[in-house]
Tab-separated table of C-alpha atoms (C1' of nucleotides) in Angstrom:
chain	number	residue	atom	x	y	z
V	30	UNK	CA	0.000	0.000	0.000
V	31	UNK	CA	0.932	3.747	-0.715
V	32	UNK	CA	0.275	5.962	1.424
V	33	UNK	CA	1.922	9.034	-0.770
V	34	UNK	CA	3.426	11.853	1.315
V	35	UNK	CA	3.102	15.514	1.255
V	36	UNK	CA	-0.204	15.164	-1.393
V	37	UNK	CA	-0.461	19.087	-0.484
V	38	UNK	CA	2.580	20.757	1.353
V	39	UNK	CA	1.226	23.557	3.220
V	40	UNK	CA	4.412	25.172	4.505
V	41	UNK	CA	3.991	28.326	6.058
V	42	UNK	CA	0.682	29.349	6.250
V	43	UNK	CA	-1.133	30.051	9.499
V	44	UNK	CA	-3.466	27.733	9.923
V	45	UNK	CA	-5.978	29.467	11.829
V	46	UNK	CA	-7.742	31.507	8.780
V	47	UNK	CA	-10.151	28.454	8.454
V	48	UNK	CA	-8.283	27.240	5.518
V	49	UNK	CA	-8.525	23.914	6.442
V	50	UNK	CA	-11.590	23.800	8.666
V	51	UNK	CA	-13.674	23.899	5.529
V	52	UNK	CA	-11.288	21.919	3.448
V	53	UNK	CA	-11.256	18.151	2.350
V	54	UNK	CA	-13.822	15.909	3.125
V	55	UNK	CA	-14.003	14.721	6.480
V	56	UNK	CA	-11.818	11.785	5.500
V	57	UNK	CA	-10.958	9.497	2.779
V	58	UNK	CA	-13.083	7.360	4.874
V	59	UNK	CA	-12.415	4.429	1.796
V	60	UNK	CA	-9.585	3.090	4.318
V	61	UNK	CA	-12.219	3.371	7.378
V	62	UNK	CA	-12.225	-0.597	7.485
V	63	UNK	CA	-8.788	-0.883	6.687
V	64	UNK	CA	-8.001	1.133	9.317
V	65	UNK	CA	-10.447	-1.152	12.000
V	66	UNK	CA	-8.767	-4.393	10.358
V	67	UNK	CA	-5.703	-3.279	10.895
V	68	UNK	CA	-6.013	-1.804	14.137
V	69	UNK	CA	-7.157	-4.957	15.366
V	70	UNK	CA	-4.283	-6.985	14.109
V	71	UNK	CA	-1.959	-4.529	15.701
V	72	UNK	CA	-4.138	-4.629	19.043
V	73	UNK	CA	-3.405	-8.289	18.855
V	74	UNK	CA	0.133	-8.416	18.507
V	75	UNK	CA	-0.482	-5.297	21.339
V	76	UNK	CA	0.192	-7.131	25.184
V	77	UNK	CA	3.564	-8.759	25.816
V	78	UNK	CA	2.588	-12.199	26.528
V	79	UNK	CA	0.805	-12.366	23.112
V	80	UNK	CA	3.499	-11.009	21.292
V	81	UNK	CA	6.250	-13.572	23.395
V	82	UNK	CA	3.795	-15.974	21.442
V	83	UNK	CA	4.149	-14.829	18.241
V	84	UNK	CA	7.985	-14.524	18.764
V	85	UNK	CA	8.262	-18.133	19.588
V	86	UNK	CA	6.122	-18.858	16.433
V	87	UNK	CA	7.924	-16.763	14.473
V	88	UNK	CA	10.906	-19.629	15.088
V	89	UNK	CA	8.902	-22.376	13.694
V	90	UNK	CA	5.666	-24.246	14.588
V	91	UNK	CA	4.642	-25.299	17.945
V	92	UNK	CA	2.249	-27.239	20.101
V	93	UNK	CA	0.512	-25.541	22.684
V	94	UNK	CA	2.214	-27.961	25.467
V	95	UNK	CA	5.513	-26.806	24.259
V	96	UNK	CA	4.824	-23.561	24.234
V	97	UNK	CA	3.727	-23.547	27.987
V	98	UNK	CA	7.147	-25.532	28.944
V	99	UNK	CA	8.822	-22.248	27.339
V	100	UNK	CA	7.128	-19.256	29.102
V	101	UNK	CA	5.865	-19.447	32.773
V	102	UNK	CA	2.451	-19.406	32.387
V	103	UNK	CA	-0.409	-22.016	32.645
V	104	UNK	CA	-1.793	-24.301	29.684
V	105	UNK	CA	-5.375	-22.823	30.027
V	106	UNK	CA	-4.157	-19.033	29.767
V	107	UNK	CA	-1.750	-19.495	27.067
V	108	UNK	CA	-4.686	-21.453	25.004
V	109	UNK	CA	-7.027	-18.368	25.262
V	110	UNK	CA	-4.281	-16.287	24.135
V	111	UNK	CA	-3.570	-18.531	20.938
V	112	UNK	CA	-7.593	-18.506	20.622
V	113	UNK	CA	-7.507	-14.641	20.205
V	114	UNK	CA	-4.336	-14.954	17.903
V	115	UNK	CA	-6.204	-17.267	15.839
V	116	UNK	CA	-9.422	-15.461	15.927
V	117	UNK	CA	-7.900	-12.721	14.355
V	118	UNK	CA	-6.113	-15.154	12.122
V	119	UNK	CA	-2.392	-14.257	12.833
V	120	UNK	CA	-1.468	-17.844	13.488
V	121	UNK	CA	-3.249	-20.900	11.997
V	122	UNK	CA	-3.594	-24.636	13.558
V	123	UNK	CA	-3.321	-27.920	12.608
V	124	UNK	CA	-3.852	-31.394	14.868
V	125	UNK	CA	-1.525	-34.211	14.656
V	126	UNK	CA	-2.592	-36.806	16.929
V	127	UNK	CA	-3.058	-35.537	20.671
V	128	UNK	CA	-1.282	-32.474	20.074
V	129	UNK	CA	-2.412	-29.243	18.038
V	130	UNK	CA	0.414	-26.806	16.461
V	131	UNK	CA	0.359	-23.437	16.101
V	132	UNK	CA	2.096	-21.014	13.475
V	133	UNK	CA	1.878	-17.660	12.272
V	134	UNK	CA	-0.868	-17.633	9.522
V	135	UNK	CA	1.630	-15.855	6.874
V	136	UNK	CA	5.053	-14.018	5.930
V	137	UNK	CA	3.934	-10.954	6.305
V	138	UNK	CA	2.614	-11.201	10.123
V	139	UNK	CA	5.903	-12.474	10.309
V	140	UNK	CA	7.475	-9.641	8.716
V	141	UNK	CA	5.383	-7.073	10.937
V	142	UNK	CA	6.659	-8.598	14.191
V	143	UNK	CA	10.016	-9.019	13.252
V	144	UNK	CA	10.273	-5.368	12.218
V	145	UNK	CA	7.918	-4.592	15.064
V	146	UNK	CA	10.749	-6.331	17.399
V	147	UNK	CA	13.150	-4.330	15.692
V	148	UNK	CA	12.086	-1.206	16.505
V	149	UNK	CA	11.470	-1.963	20.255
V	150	UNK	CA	15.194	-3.234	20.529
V	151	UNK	CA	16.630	-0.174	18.963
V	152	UNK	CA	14.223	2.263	20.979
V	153	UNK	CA	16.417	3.305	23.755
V	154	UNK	CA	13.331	3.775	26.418
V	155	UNK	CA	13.901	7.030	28.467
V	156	UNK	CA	10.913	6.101	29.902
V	157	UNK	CA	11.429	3.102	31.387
V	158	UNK	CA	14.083	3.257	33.691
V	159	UNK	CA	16.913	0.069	33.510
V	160	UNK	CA	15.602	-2.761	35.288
R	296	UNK	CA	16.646	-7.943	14.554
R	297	UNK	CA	17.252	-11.420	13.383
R	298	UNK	CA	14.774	-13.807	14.395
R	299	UNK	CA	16.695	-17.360	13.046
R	300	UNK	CA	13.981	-19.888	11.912
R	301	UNK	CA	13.971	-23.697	11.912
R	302	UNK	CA	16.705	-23.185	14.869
R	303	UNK	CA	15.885	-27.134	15.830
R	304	UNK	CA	13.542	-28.505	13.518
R	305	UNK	CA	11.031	-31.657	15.432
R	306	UNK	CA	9.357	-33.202	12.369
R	307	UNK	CA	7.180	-35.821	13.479
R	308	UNK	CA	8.636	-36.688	16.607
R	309	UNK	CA	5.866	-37.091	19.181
R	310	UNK	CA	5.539	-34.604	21.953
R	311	UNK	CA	4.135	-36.104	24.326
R	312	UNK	CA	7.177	-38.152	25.376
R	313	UNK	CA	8.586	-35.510	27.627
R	314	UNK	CA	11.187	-34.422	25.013
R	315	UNK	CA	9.906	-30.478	25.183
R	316	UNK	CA	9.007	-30.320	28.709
R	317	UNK	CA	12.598	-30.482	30.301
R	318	UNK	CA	13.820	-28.749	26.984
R	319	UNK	CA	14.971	-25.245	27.076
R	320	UNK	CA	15.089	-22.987	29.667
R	321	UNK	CA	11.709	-21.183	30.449
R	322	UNK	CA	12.354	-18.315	28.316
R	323	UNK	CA	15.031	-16.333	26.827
R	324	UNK	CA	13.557	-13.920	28.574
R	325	UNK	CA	16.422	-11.588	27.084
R	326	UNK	CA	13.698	-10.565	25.370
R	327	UNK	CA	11.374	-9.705	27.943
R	328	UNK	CA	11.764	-6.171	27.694
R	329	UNK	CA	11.708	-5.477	24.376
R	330	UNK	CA	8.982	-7.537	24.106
R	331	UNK	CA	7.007	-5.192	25.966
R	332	UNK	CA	8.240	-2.604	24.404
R	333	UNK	CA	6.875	-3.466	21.225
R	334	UNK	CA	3.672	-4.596	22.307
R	335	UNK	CA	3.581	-0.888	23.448
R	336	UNK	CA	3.994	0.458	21.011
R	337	UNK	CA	1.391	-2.043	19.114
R	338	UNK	CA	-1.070	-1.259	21.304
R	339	UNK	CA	-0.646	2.510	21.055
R	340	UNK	CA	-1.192	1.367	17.049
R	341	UNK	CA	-3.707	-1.374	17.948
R	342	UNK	CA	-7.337	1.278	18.022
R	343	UNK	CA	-8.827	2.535	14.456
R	344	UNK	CA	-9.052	5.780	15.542
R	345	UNK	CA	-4.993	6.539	16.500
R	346	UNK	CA	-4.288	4.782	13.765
R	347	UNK	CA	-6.094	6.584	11.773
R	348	UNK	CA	-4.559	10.101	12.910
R	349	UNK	CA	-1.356	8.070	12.349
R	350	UNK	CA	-2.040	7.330	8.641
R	351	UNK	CA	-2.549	10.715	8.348
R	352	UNK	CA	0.969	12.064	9.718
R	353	UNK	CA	2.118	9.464	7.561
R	354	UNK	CA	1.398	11.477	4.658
R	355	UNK	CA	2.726	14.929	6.202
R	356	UNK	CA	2.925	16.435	9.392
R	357	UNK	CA	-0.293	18.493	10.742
R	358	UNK	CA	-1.871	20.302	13.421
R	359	UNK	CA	-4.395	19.473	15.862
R	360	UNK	CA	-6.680	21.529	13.614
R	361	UNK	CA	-5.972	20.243	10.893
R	362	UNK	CA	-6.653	16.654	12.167
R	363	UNK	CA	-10.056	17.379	13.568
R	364	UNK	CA	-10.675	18.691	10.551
R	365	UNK	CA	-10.140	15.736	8.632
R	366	UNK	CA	-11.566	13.109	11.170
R	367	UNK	CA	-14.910	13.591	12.700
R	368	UNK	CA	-14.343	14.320	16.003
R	369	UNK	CA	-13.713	16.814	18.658
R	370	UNK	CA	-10.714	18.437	19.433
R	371	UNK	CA	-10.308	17.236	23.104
R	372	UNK	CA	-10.775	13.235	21.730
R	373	UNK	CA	-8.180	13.887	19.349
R	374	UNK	CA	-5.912	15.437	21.585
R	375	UNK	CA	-6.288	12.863	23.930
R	376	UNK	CA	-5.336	9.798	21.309
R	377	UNK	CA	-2.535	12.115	20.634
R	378	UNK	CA	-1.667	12.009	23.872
R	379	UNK	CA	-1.339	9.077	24.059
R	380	UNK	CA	0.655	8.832	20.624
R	381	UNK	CA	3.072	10.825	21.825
R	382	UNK	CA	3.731	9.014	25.403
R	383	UNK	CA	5.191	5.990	23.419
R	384	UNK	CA	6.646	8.098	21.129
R	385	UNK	CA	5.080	7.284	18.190
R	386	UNK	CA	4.936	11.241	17.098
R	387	UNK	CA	6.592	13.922	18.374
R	388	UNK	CA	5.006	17.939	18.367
R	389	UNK	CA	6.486	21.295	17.589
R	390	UNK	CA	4.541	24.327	17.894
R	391	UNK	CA	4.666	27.550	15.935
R	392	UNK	CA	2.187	29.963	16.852
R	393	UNK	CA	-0.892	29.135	17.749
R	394	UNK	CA	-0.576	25.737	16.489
R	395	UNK	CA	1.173	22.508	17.590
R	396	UNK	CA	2.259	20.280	14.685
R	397	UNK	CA	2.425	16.722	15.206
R	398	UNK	CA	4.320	14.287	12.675
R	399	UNK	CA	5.567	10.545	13.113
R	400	UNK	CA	8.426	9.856	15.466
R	401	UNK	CA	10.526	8.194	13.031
R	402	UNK	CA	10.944	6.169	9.361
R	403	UNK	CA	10.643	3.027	11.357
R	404	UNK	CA	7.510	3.802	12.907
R	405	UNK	CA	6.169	5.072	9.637
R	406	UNK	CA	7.182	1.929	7.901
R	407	UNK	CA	5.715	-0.050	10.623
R	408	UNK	CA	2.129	1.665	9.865
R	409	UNK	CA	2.712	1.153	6.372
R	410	UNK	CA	3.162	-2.510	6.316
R	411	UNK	CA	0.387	-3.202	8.664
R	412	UNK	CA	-2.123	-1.249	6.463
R	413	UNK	CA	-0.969	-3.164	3.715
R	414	UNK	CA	-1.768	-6.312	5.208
R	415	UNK	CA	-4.759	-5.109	6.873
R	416	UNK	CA	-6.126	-3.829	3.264
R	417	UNK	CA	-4.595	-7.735	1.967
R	418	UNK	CA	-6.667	-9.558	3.867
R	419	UNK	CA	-9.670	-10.825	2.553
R	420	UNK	CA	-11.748	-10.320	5.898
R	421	UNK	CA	-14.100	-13.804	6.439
R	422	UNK	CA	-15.347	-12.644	9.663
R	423	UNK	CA	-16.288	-9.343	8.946
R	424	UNK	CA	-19.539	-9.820	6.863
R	425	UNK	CA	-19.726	-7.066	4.416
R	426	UNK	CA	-20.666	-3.308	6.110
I	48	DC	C1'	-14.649	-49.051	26.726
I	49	DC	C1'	-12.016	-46.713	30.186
I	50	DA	C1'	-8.135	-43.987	31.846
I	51	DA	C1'	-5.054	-40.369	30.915
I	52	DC	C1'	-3.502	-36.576	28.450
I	53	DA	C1'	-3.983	-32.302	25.238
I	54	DA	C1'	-6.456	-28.478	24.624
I	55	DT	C1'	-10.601	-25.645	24.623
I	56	DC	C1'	-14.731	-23.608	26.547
I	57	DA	C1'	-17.713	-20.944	29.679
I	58	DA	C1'	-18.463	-17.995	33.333
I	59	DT	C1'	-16.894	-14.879	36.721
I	60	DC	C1'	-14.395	-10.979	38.330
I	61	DA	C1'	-10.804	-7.293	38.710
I	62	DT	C1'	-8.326	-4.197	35.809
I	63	DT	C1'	-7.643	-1.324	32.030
I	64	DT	C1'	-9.199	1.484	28.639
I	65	DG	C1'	-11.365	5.331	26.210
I	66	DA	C1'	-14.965	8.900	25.749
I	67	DT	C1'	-16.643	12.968	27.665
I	68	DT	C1'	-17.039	17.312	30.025
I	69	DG	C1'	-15.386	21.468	31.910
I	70	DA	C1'	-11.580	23.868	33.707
I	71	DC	C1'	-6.977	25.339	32.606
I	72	DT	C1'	-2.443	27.004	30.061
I	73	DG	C1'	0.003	29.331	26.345
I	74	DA	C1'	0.270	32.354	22.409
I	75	DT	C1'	-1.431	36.017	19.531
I	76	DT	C1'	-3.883	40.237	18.412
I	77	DG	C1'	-6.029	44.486	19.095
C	174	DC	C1'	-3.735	43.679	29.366
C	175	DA	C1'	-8.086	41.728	27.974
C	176	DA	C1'	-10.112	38.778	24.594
C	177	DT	C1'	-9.737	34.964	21.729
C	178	DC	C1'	-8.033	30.899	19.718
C	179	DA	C1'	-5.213	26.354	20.068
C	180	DG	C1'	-4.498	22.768	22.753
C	181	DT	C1'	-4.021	20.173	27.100
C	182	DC	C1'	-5.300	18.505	31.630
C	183	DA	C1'	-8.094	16.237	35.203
C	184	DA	C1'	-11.803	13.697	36.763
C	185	DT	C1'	-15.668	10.786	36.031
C	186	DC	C1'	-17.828	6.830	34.226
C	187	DA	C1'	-19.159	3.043	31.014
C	188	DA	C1'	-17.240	-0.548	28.180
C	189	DA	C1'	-13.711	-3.733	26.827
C	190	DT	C1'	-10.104	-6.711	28.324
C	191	DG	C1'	-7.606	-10.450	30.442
C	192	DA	C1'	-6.775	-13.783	34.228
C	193	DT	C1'	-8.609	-17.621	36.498
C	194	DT	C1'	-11.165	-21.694	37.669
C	195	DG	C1'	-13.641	-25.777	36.709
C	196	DA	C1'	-16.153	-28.314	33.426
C	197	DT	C1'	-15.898	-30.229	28.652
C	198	DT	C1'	-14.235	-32.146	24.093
C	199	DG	C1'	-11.121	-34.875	21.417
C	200	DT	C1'	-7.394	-38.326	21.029
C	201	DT	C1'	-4.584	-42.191	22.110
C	202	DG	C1'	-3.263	-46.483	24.474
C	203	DG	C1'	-4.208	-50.295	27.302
DNA sequence: CCAACAATCAATCATTTGATTGACTGATTG
DNA sequence: CAATCAGTCAATCAAATGATTGATTGTTGG
């Protein structure tokens, strides 16, 4: 997708002489659902346990069983984490005998969270103060 | 960041024989931080309507204005999601004047957005029924 | 068919989130 | 310096979220 910067480069002028209060229409509003979709993929990948998840499946497939034996957390919780993963289809299953095995639904989830990933490692966090 | 796929590939072995559950320590947990780092900043991404003032400073930076303008909504809600924006610095402000001129953080940031509307606008959405 | 294991489901509850309103700060202009 | 415009802040409240527990489904092996 293109998003296609500076469509109209308004430099200088003062804003305030309603220039753009009565311009453009309220939106494109054509990426309104794009914007929902994609908002809720992001809101997904969004809470650190989730996205610790994803990581792992970002390494190859897993079972759910495995996955608890890798983060400290209980079978039940991690499942209804995977659920909302797979509900909003960034990771797809598949059974094989007792087990079922989870993996990121495509390359390009994989591609957002590794450059997601990226991005938090370089951020040097002010914020948060060293641990 | 390198992510390293395949690192120890388990075909068909089965599971359940104990292999994974003494495997590996419980995390790399290296990660722990940035993970929730990034999910931060995911989140911040993860609601239509931020990320909808965010595909707009994608194109160019504007003004709190200038954004209510475009979206429909008040000027306090805006601000507010701006806020927000702004606390995981996703955008950063300068003002001249009267106004206050908000634009993305960084290129990463903006790529970031740019992928993830791309595969938001990909995917063929089964589970939204058609608006 | 029964026992044991893998995983999900359903329901409850505490926490977090986001919208909203009105008061407040900062800058410009007359 | 008073009035006005741009924007933020603070507090309240409803809605969404996520953890947790116990019951339930599906699979294999004896």
């Amino acid at each position: 997708m293109e998003i296609g910067r500076n469509e109209d480069a308004s430099e200088d002028r003062d804003c305030s002489d309603l220039e753009h209060l009565e311009a453009k229409s309220p939106m494109p509003l054509l990426d309104q659902e794009i914007c929902k979709r994609t908002a809720a993929i992001f809101r997904a990948m969004g809470d650190a346990s989730r996205l610790q998840l994803l990581a792992l499946l970002a390494k190859r497939e897993m079972c759910v069983t495995e996955l608890t034996g890798r983060l400290s957390d209980n079978l039940p919780a991690i499942s209804q984490r995977l659920k909302l993963l797979r509900a909003e289809r960034l990771v797809s299953t598949r059974r094989q005998g007792k087990h079922i095995y989870y993996s990121l639904a495509d390359n390009h989830i994989a591609s957002l969270i590794e450059n997601g990933l990226a991005h938090g490692s370089e951020t040097d966090c002010t914020l948060c103060p060293p641990t």
